[in-house]
Coordinates of C-alpha atoms and ligand atoms in Angstrom, one line a residue:
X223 CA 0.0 0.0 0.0
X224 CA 1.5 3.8 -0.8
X225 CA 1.2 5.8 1.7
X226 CA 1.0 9.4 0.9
X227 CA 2.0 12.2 4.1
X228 CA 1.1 15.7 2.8
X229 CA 4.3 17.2 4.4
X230 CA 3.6 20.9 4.8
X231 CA 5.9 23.4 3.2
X232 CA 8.1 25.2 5.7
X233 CA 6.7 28.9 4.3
X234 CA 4.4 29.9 2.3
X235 CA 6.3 31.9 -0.3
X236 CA 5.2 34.6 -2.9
X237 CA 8.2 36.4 -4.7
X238 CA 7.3 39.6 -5.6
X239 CA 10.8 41.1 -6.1
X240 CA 11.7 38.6 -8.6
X241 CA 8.8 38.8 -10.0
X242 CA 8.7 42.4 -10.8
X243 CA 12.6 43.3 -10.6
X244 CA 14.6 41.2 -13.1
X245 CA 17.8 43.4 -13.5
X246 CA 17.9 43.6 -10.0
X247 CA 19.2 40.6 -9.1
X248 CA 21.1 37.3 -10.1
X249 CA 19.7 33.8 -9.5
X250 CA 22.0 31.8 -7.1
X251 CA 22.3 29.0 -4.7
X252 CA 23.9 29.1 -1.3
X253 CA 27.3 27.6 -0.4
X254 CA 27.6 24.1 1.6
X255 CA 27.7 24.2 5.0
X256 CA 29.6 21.0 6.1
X257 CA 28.4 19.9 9.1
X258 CA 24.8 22.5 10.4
X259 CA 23.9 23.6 13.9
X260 CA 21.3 25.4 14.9
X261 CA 22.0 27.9 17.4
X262 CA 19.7 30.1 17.9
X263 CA 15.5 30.0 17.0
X264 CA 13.3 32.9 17.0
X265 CA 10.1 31.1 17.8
X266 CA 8.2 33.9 18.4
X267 CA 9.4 35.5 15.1
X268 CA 8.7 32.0 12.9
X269 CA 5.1 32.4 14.4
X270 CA 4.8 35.4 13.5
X271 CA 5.6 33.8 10.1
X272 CA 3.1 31.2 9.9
X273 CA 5.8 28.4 10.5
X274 CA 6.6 25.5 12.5
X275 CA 9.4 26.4 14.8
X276 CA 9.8 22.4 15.6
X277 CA 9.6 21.7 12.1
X278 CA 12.1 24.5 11.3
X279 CA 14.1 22.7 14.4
X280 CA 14.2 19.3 12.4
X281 CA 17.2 18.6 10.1
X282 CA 15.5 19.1 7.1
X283 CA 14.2 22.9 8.7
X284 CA 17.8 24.0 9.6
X285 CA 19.2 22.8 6.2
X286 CA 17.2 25.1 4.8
X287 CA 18.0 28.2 7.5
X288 CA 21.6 27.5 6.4
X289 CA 21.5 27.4 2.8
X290 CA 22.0 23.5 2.1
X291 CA 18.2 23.2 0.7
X292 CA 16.1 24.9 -1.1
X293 CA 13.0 25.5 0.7
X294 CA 10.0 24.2 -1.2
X295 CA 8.3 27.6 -3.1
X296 CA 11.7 29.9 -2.7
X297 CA 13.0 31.3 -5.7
X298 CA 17.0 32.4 -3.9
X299 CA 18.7 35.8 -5.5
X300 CA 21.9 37.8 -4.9
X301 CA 19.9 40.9 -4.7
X302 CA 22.1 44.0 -7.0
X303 CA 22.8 47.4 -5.3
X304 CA 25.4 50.4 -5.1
X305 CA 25.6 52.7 -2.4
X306 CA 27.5 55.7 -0.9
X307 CA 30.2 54.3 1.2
X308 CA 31.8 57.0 3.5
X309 CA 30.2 59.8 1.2
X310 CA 32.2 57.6 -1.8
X311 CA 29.5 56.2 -4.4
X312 CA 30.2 52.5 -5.3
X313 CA 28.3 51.5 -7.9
X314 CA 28.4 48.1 -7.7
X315 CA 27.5 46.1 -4.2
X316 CA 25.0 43.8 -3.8
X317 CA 24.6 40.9 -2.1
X318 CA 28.3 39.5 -1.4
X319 CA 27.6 37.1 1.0
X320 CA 24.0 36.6 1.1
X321 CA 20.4 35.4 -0.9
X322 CA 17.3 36.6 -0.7
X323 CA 15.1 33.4 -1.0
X324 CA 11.7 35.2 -1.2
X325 CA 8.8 36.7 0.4
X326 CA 6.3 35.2 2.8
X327 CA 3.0 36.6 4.3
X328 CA 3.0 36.4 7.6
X329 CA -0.3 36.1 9.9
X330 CA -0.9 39.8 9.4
X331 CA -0.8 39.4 6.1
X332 CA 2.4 41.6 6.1
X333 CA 5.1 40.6 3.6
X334 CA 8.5 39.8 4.8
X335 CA 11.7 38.7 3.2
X336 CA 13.5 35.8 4.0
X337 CA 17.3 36.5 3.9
X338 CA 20.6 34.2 4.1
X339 CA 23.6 36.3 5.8
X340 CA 26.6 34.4 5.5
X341 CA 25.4 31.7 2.7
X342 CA 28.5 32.1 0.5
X343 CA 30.4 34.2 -2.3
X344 CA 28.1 35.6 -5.5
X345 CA 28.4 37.2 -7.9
X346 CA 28.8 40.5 -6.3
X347 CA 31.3 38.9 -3.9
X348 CA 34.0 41.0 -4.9
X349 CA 37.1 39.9 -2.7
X350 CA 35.3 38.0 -0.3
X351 CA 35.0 34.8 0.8
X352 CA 31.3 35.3 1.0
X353 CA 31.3 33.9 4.6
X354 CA 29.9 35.1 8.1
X355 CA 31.4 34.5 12.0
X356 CA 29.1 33.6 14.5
X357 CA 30.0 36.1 17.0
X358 CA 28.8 39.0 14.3
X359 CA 25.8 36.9 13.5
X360 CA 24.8 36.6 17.2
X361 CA 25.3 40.1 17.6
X362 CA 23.2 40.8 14.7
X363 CA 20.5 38.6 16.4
X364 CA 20.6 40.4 20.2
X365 CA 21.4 43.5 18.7
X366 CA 18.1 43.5 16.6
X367 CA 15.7 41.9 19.0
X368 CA 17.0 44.7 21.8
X369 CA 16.0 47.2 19.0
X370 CA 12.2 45.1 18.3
X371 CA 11.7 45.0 22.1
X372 CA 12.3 48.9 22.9
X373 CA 9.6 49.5 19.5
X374 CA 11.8 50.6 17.2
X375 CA 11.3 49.4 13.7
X376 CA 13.7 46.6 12.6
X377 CA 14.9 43.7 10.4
X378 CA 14.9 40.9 12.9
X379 CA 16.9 37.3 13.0
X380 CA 14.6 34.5 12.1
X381 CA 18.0 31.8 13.2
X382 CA 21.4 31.7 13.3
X383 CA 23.2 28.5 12.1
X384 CA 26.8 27.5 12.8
X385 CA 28.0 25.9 9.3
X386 CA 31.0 23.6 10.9
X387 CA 33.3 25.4 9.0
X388 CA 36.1 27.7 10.3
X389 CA 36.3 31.0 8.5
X390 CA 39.3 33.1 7.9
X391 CA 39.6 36.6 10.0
X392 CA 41.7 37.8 12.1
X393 CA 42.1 34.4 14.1
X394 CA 40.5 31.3 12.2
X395 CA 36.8 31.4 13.4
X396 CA 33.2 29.0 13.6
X397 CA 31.2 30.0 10.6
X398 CA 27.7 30.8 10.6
X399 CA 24.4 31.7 8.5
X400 CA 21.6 34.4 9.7
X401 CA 18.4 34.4 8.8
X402 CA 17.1 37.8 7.9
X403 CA 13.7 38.5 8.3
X404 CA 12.9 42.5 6.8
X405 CA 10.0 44.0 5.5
X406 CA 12.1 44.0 2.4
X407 CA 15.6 44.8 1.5
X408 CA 14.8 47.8 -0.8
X409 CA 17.6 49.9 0.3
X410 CA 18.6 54.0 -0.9
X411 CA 21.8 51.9 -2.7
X412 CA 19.0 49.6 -4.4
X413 CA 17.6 53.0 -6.2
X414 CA 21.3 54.4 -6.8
X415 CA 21.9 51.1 -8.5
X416 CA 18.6 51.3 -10.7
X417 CA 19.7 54.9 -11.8
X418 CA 23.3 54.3 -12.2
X419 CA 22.2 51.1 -14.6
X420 CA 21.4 52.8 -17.9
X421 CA 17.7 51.2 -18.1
X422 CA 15.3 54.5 -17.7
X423 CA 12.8 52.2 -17.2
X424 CA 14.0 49.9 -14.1
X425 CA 13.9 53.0 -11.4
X426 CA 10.4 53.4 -12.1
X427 CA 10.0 49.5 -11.7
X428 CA 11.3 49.7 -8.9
X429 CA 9.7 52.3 -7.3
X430 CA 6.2 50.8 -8.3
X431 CA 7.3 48.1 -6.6
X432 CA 8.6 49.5 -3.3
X433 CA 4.7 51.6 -3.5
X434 CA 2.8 48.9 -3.3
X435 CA 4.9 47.0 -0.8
X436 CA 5.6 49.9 1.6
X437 CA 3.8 53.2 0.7
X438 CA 0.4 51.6 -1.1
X439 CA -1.2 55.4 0.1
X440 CA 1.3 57.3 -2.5
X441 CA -0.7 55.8 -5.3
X442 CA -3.8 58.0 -4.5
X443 CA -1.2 61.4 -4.3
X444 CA -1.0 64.0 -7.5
X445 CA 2.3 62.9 -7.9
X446 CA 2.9 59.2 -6.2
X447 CA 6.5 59.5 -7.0
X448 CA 6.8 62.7 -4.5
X449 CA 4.4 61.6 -2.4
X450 CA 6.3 57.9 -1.8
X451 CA 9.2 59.8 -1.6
X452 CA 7.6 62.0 1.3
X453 CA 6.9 58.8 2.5
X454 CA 10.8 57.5 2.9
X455 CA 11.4 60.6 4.6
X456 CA 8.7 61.1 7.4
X457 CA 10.0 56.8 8.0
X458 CA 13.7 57.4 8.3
X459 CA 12.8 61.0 10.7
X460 CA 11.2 59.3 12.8
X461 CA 13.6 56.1 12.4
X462 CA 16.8 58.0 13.6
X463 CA 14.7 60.3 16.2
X464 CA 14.0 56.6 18.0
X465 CA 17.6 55.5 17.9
X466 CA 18.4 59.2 19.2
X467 CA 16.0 58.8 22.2
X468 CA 17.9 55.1 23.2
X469 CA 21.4 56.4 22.4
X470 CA 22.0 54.1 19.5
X471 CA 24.8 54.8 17.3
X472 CA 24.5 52.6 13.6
X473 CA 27.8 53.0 13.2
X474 CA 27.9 52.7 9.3
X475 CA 25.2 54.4 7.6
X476 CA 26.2 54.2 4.6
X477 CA 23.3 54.6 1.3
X478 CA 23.6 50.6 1.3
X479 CA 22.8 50.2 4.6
X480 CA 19.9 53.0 4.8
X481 CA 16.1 51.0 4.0
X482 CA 13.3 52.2 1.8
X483 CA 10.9 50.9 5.1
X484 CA 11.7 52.6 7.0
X485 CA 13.6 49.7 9.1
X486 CA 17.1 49.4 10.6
X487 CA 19.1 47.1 8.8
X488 CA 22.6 46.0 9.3
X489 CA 24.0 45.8 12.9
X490 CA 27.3 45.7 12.4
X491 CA 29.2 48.2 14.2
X492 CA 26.3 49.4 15.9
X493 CA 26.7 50.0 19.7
X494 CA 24.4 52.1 22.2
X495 CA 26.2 55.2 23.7
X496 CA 27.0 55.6 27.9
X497 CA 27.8 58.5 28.7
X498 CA 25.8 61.5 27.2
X499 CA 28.5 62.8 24.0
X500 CA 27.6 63.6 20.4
X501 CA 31.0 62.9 19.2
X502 CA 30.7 59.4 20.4
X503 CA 32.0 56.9 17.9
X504 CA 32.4 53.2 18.3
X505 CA 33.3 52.0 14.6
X506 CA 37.1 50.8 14.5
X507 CA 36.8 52.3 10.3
X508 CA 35.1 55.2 11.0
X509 CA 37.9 57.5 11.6
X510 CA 36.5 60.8 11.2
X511 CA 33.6 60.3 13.2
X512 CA 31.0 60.6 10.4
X513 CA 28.8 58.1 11.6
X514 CA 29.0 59.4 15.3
X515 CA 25.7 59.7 17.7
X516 CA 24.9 63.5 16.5
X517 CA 25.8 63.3 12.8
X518 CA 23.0 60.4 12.3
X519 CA 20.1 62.8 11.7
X520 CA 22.3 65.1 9.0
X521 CA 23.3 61.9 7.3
X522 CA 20.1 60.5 7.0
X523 CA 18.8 63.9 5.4
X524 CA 22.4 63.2 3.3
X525 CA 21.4 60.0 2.2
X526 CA 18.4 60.7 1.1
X527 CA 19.2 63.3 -1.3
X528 CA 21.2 60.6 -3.0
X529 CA 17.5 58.9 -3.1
X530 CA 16.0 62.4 -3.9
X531 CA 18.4 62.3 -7.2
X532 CA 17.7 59.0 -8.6
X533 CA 13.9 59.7 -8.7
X534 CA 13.9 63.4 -10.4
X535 CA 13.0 61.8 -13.6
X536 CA 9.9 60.3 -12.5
X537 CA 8.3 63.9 -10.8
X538 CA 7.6 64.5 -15.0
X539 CA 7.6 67.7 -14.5
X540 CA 10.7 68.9 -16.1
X541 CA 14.0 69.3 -14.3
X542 CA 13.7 72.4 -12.6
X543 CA 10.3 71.7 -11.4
X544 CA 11.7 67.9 -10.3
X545 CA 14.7 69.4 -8.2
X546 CA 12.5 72.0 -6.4
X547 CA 9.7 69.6 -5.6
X548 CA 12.2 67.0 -4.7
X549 CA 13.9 69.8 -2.4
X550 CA 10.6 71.0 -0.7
X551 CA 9.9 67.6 0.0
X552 CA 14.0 66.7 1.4
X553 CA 14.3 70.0 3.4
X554 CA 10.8 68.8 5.1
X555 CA 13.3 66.3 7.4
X556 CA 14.8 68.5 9.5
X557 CA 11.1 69.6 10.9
X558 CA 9.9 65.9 10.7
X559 CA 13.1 64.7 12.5
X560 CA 12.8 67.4 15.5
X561 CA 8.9 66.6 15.9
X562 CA 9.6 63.4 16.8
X563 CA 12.7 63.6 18.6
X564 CA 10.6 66.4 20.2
X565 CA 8.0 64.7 21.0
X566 CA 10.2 61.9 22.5
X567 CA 12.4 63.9 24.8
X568 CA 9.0 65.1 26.4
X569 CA 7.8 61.6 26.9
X570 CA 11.1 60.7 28.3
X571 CA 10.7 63.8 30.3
X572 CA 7.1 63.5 32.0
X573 CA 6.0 66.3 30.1
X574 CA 2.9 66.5 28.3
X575 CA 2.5 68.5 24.8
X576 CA 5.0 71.3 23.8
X577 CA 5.5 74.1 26.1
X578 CA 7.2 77.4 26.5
X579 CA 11.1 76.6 27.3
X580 CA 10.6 73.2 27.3
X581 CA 13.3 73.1 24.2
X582 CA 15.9 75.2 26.4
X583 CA 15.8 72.9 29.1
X584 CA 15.8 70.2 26.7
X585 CA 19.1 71.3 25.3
X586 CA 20.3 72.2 29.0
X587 CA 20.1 69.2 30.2
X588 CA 21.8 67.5 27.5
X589 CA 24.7 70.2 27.8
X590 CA 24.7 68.9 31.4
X591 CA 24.6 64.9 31.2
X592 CA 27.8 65.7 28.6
X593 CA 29.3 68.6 30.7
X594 CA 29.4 65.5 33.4
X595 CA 29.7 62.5 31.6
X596 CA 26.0 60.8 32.9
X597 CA 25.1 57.5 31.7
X598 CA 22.0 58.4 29.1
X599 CA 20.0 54.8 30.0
X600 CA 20.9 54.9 33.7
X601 CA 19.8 59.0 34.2
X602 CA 16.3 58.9 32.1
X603 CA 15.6 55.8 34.0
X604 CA 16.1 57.2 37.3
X605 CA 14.3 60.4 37.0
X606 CA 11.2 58.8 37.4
X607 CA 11.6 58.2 41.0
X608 CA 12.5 62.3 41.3
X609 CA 8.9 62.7 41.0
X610 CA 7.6 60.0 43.4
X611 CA 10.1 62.3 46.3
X612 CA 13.3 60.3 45.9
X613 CA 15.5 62.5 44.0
X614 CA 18.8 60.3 45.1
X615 CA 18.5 58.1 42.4
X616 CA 19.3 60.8 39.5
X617 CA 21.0 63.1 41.1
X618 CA 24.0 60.6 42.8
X619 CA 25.0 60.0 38.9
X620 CA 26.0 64.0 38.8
X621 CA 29.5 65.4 40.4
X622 CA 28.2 68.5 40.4
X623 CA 25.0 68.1 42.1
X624 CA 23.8 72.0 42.3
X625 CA 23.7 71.5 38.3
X626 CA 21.7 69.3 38.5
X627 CA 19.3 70.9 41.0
X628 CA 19.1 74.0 39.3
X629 CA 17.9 72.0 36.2
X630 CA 15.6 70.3 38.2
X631 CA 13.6 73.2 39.6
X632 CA 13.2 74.3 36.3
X633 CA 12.3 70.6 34.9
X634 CA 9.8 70.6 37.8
X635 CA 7.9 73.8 36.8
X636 CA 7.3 72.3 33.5
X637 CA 5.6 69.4 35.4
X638 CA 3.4 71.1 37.3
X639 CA 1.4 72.2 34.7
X640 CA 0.0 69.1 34.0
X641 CA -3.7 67.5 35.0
X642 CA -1.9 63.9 35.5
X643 CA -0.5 62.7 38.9
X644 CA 2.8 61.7 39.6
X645 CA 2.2 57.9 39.7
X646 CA 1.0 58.4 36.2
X647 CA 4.0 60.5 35.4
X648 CA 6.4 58.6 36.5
X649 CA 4.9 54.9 34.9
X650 CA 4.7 56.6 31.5
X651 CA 8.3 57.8 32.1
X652 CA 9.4 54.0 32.7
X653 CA 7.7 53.1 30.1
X654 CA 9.4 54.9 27.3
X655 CA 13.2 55.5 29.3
X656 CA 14.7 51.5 29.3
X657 CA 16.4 50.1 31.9
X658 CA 18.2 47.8 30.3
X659 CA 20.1 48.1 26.9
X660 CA 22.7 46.1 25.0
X661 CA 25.3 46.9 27.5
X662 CA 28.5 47.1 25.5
X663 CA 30.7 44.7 28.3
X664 CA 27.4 42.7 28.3
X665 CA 27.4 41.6 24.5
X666 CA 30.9 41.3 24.2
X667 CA 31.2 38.8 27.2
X668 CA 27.9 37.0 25.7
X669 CA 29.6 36.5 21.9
X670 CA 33.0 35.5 23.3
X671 CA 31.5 33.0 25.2
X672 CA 29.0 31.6 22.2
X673 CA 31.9 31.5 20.1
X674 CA 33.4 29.1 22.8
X675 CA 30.2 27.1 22.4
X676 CA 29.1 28.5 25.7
X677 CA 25.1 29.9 24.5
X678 CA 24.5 30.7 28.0
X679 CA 25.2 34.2 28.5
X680 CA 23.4 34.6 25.2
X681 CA 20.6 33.1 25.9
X682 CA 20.3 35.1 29.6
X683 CA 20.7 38.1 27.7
X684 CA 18.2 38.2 25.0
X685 CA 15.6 37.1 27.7
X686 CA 17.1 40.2 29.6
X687 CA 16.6 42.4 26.6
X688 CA 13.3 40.9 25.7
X689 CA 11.5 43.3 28.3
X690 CA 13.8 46.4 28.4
X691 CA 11.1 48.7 30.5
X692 CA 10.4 45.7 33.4
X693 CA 13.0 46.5 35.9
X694 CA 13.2 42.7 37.3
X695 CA 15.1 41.3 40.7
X696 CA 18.6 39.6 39.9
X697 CA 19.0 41.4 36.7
X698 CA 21.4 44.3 38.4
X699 CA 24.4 43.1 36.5
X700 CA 22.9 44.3 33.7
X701 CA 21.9 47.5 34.4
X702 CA 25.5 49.5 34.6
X703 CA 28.0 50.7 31.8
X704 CA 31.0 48.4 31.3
X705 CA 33.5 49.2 34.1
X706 CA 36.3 51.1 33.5
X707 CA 38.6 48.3 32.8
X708 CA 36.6 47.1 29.6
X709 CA 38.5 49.7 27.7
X710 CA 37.5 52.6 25.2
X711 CA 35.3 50.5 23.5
X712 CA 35.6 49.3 19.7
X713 CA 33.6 47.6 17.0
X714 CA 34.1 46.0 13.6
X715 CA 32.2 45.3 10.5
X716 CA 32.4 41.9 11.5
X717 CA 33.0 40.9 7.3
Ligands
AMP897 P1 28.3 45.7 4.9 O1 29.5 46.5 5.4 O2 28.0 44.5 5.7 O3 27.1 46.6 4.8 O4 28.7 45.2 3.4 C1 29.1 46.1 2.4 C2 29.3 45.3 1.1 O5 30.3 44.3 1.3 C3 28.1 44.5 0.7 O6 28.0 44.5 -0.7 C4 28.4 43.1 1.2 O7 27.7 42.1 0.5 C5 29.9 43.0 1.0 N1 30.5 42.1 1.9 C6 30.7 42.2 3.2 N2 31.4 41.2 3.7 C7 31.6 40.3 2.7 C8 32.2 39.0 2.6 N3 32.7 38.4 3.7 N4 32.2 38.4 1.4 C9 31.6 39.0 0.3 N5 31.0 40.2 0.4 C10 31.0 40.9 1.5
MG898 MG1 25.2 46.3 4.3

């Protein structure tokens, strides 16, 4: 007797991007992996997917998340991009070391790419061996979920696999594959590359494309090429005004690594700040400090001007016209970006809606936590309990105490205008000022140890992560900056 089992396919995929975008990508097929592991599963995420974490725990599910199948329905692509590397355009990127194998609804009917990180060299490969570490993967994994938890929009890690294979960097090191999950991987670099490509036909493709999957409203506007470029901007202003507000520095913006979503992408150098500093820079390449904390927002208005210029020909309005609409439309960040970093600082604040001198003191106390080095996570946290009559809390983290007293008087005045009490102050304070971040010492000690094989500390700190506002018993350890003997702290690409 046959007998037949209707084995169910691991996602349900739908590939719009190849579908519509051919000159945008190459067809290719991962690299072995020798001997798979799965490390890490993001069950909640594959739910959110419409899979079967067990099933995606089974040998024939993790040779898929590393590349060594073919999952049934995905149609896998070296996706083609350029960018603006360090202000230097490159017209030629792309996917060197990873696939995009397609496109899956998830139960909200949202679309979300599936992406290999670490799957092997492609065509745009360039010099490299196409090949991930784990330690970078991981990071990318905690570093993403901390960002998900705090409500800041993201691409999150579906897995992380270890391959078996040792990969060349500075010391020989475990190899591993991430899966990416993003609302897409349109970046700025994918319309540079669609402009640069001598096809006047493939940026409009593209940006019909990137309409319907992320700006479906534009369709309706006059113009639907200025109005889903409105779009991009109002996303990434209030994108960068949420890392801002958490003190988290991307570390390599570059046009490549900035999203038409609206979503961060790419955590490789990325790093939250301690102590209060614009200038703070953690990125071992970045020597000129481009990327640092207070540039993001002016190099995000940067980087989409290089957007700006690849869609002038579709205003069809003539040149003149194009760059002044396109202008109108760029210079509209600056006001976006400061309403909702605005707005933010307020909530982290106590205050209510905008008030006379509530900018000054704002910018006072931000002169202030720099003037004397204050943690950012640890003050905003603790000036909740100012309000409920224990002012130690915030004001032991200042030398100069009297600063900080003046500031407060003044901070206190702005309070008192409100209708709420302060038990309601103070909860909605804790619940937009985190107390626990990626502490640098924190994620270091917890990659060091996976790549050991040790998934312990890992493990403890993504559940740690997973609830950033809940201040918990036990979890004290993770609550401070690294100690001074952790160093001036540095981070790499990680490629
Ligand atoms: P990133 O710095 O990760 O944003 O990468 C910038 C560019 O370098 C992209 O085109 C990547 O695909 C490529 N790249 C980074 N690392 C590697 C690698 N190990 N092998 C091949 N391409 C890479
Ligand atoms: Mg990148």
């Amino acid at each position: 007797m046959l007998v037949s089992v209707a084995v169910r396919p691991l996602f349900e995929f739908d590939n719009s991007f190849v579908r519509d975008l051919r000159g945008l990508y190459e067809p290719w097929r991962a690299a072995p992996a020798p001997a798979p592991r799965l490390l890490v599963l993001n069950e909640e995420l594959a739910t959110e997917l419409g899979a079967d974490a067990d099933a995606l725990r089974a040998p024939d599910g993790v040779a898929v998340l590393v590349g060594n199948a073919t999952a049934y329905g995905a149609s896998p692509v070296a996706q083609a991009y350029a960018g603006h590397q360090f202000g230097r355009f490159s017209p030629r990127l792309g996917d060197g070391r990873a696939l995009l194998l397609g496109e899956v609804l998830d139960v909200l009917g949202r679309r979300r790419d599936l992406h290999l990180k670490g799957s092997g060299p492609t065509p745009f490969a360039r010099t490299g061996d196409g090949k991930a570490a784990v330690g970078p993967m991981l990071r990318e994994y905690v570093i993403g979920e901390a960002m998900h938890s705090l409500g800041i929009r993201t691409t999150r890690a579906l897995a992380v696999v270890a391959t078996g294979e040792q990969i060349a960097r500075d010391a020989m090191l475990p190899g591993a594959v991430l899966t990416r999950v993003a609302a897409s991987h349109l970046r700025v670099g994918t319309f540079e590359y669609a402009a640069d490509h001598g096809d006047p036909t493939l940026v409009r493709r593209l940006a019909d494309h990137a309409i319907v999957r992320h700006y479906p409203h534009a369709v309706e506007a006059e113009n639907q090429y200025l109005a889903f470029f409105e779009g991009v901007v109002d996303a990434q202003a209030s994108l960068v005004a949420r890392w801002m507000l958490v003190g988290f520095i991307h570390g390599v913006m570059n046009t490549d690594n900035m999203t038409i979503s609206g979503e961060t992408i790419d955590f490789g150098p990325c790093a939250f700040m301690d102590a209060f500093d614009s200038a703070t820079v953690f990125s071992s390449i970045d020597h000129r400090g481009r990327y640092a904390y207070g540039n993001q927002p002016q190099i995000a208005h940067w980087n989409l001007a290089r957007l700006a210029e690849t869609l002038l020909p579709l205003f069809d309005v003539g040149t003149e016209a194009a760059i002044a609409a396109a202008t109108d439309v760029l210079e509209s960040f600056t006001a976006r970006y400061h309403g909702y970093w605005g707005d933010g600082m307020r909530a982290k604040l106590g205050l209510g809606d905008a008030q006379r001198g509530d900018g000054e003191l704002i910018d006072d106390l931000l002169a202030l936590l720099h003037a004397q080095k204050v943690d950012f996570t640890l003050f905003f946290r603790a000036l909740s309990s100012s309000i409920l009559g224990e002012a130690a809390p915030a004001r032991s983290l200042f030398v100069e105490r009297s600063a900080f007293d003046a500031w407060a008087v003044r901070w206190r005045e702005l309070l008192s205008c409100q209708t709420r009490g302060p038990q309601t102050i103070a909860a909605a304070m804790d619940h937009v000022n985190p107390v626990y971040t990626p502490r640098n010492h924190r994620v270091e000690e917890a990659l060091a140890a996976a790549t050991d094989g040790d998934l312990g500390p890992f493990r403890r700190l993504l559940g740690v992560l997973a609830e950033p506002f809940n201040e918990r018993l036990g979890l004290e350890p993770y609550v401070a900056p690294a100690p001074p003997s952790f160093g001036p702290y540095r981070t790499f690409c990680g490629t």
